Structures are given as C-alpha cells and as structure tokens.
Amino acid sequence: MFELSGFFGLILLVLDIWAIVSIFGSRAGTGAKVLWIVLVIVLPLVGFLIWLFAGPRSKAGTV
C-alpha cells in the first residue's frame, strides 16, 4: 500500500470530514450512518471513494 502524507494527506482529511458531516445529514438510518462513518474512518481513501459513489445523500440536496 502507499502512504498519503503532507498536502495530499491534508486534502484527504478534509474530504473525509466532509463525508462524515454529509453522512450525519443524510436520511439514512442510524445503523447505516454508523457503518458508513466507520468505513470512512477505518479506510480513509477507499471508504471515501465508496461513499462518494454509493453512499447516502444529504437532505440539502433533495427536494
């Protein structure tokens, strides 16, 4: 595996925080939110990418 550090690590941290905040604001159930947050925290890059394409959407983006 490769290591993300420096500027790219900071960008990944910001993206992961954004994902976690968005997960909290989603309409998903509590269990689903916990699973998504654990995935993003345990696997920062892979978890973020999976969430980006398949994760729950926030309330702000819906009508």
C-alpha atoms as a printed R data frame, in Angstrom:
   type eleno elety resid chain resno       x      y      z
1  ATOM     1    CA   MET     A     1   0.000  0.000  0.000
2  ATOM     2    CA   PHE     A     2   1.092  3.580 -0.378
3  ATOM     3    CA   GLU     A     3   1.268  6.324  2.198
4  ATOM     4    CA   LEU     A     4  -0.517  9.646  1.878
5  ATOM     5    CA   SER     A     5   1.249 12.435  3.673
6  ATOM     6    CA   GLY     A     6   1.777 16.146  3.502
7  ATOM     7    CA   PHE     A     7  -0.535 18.121  1.255
8  ATOM     8    CA   PHE     A     8  -2.383 15.074 -0.097
9  ATOM     9    CA   GLY     A     9  -2.963 13.767  3.420
10 ATOM    10    CA   LEU     A    10  -4.463 17.116  4.396
11 ATOM    11    CA   ILE     A    11  -6.766 17.058  1.367
12 ATOM    12    CA   LEU     A    12  -7.863 13.520  2.241
13 ATOM    13    CA   LEU     A    13  -8.554 14.577  5.835
14 ATOM    14    CA   VAL     A    14 -10.741 17.475  4.662
15 ATOM    15    CA   LEU     A    15 -12.623 15.204  2.237
16 ATOM    16    CA   ASP     A    16 -13.199 12.595  4.954
17 ATOM    17    CA   ILE     A    17 -14.527 15.231  7.354
18 ATOM    18    CA   TRP     A    18 -16.845 16.490  4.596
19 ATOM    19    CA   ALA     A    19 -18.061 12.925  4.002
20 ATOM    20    CA   ILE     A    20 -18.737 12.358  7.713
21 ATOM    21    CA   VAL     A    21 -20.684 15.619  8.028
22 ATOM    22    CA   SER     A    22 -22.688 14.708  4.942
23 ATOM    23    CA   ILE     A    23 -23.399 11.236  6.338
24 ATOM    24    CA   PHE     A    24 -24.740 12.811  9.549
25 ATOM    25    CA   GLY     A    25 -27.069 14.983  7.468
26 ATOM    26    CA   SER     A    26 -28.377 12.145  5.329
27 ATOM    27    CA   ARG     A    27 -31.754 10.448  5.600
28 ATOM    28    CA   ALA     A    28 -30.169  7.051  6.213
29 ATOM    29    CA   GLY     A    29 -30.976  5.151  9.380
30 ATOM    30    CA   THR     A    30 -28.742  5.276 12.425
31 ATOM    31    CA   GLY     A    31 -27.182  1.871 11.755
32 ATOM    32    CA   ALA     A    32 -26.355  2.764  8.166
33 ATOM    33    CA   LYS     A    33 -24.826  6.070  9.256
34 ATOM    34    CA   VAL     A    34 -22.621  4.310 11.805
35 ATOM    35    CA   LEU     A    35 -21.444  1.784  9.209
36 ATOM    36    CA   TRP     A    36 -20.623  4.493  6.666
37 ATOM    37    CA   ILE     A    37 -18.727  6.568  9.237
38 ATOM    38    CA   VAL     A    38 -16.734  3.531 10.403
39 ATOM    39    CA   LEU     A    39 -15.884  2.719  6.771
40 ATOM    40    CA   VAL     A    40 -14.669  6.264  6.100
41 ATOM    41    CA   ILE     A    41 -12.612  6.335  9.308
42 ATOM    42    CA   VAL     A    42 -11.049  2.858  9.002
43 ATOM    43    CA   LEU     A    43 -10.322  3.081  5.256
44 ATOM    44    CA   PRO     A    44  -9.936  6.814  4.586
45 ATOM    45    CA   LEU     A    45  -9.232  6.795  0.840
46 ATOM    46    CA   VAL     A    46 -11.177  3.691 -0.183
47 ATOM    47    CA   GLY     A    47 -14.028  4.454  2.221
48 ATOM    48    CA   PHE     A    48 -14.340  7.987  0.859
49 ATOM    49    CA   LEU     A    49 -14.419  6.764 -2.731
50 ATOM    50    CA   ILE     A    50 -17.048  4.120 -1.951
51 ATOM    51    CA   TRP     A    51 -19.134  6.702 -0.085
52 ATOM    52    CA   LEU     A    52 -18.761  9.181 -2.961
53 ATOM    53    CA   PHE     A    53 -20.298  6.753 -5.468
54 ATOM    54    CA   ALA     A    54 -22.657  4.670 -3.303
55 ATOM    55    CA   GLY     A    55 -23.227  6.494 -0.027
56 ATOM    56    CA   PRO     A    56 -26.333  8.164  1.354
57 ATOM    57    CA   ARG     A    57 -27.095 11.668  0.132
58 ATOM    58    CA   SER     A    58 -27.626 14.680  2.391
59 ATOM    59    CA   LYS     A    59 -31.027 16.286  2.978
60 ATOM    60    CA   ALA     A    60 -29.858 19.581  1.479
61 ATOM    61    CA   GLY     A    61 -29.556 18.060 -1.990
62 ATOM    62    CA   THR     A    62 -33.120 16.749 -2.093
63 ATOM    63    CA   VAL     A    63 -36.425 18.493 -2.691
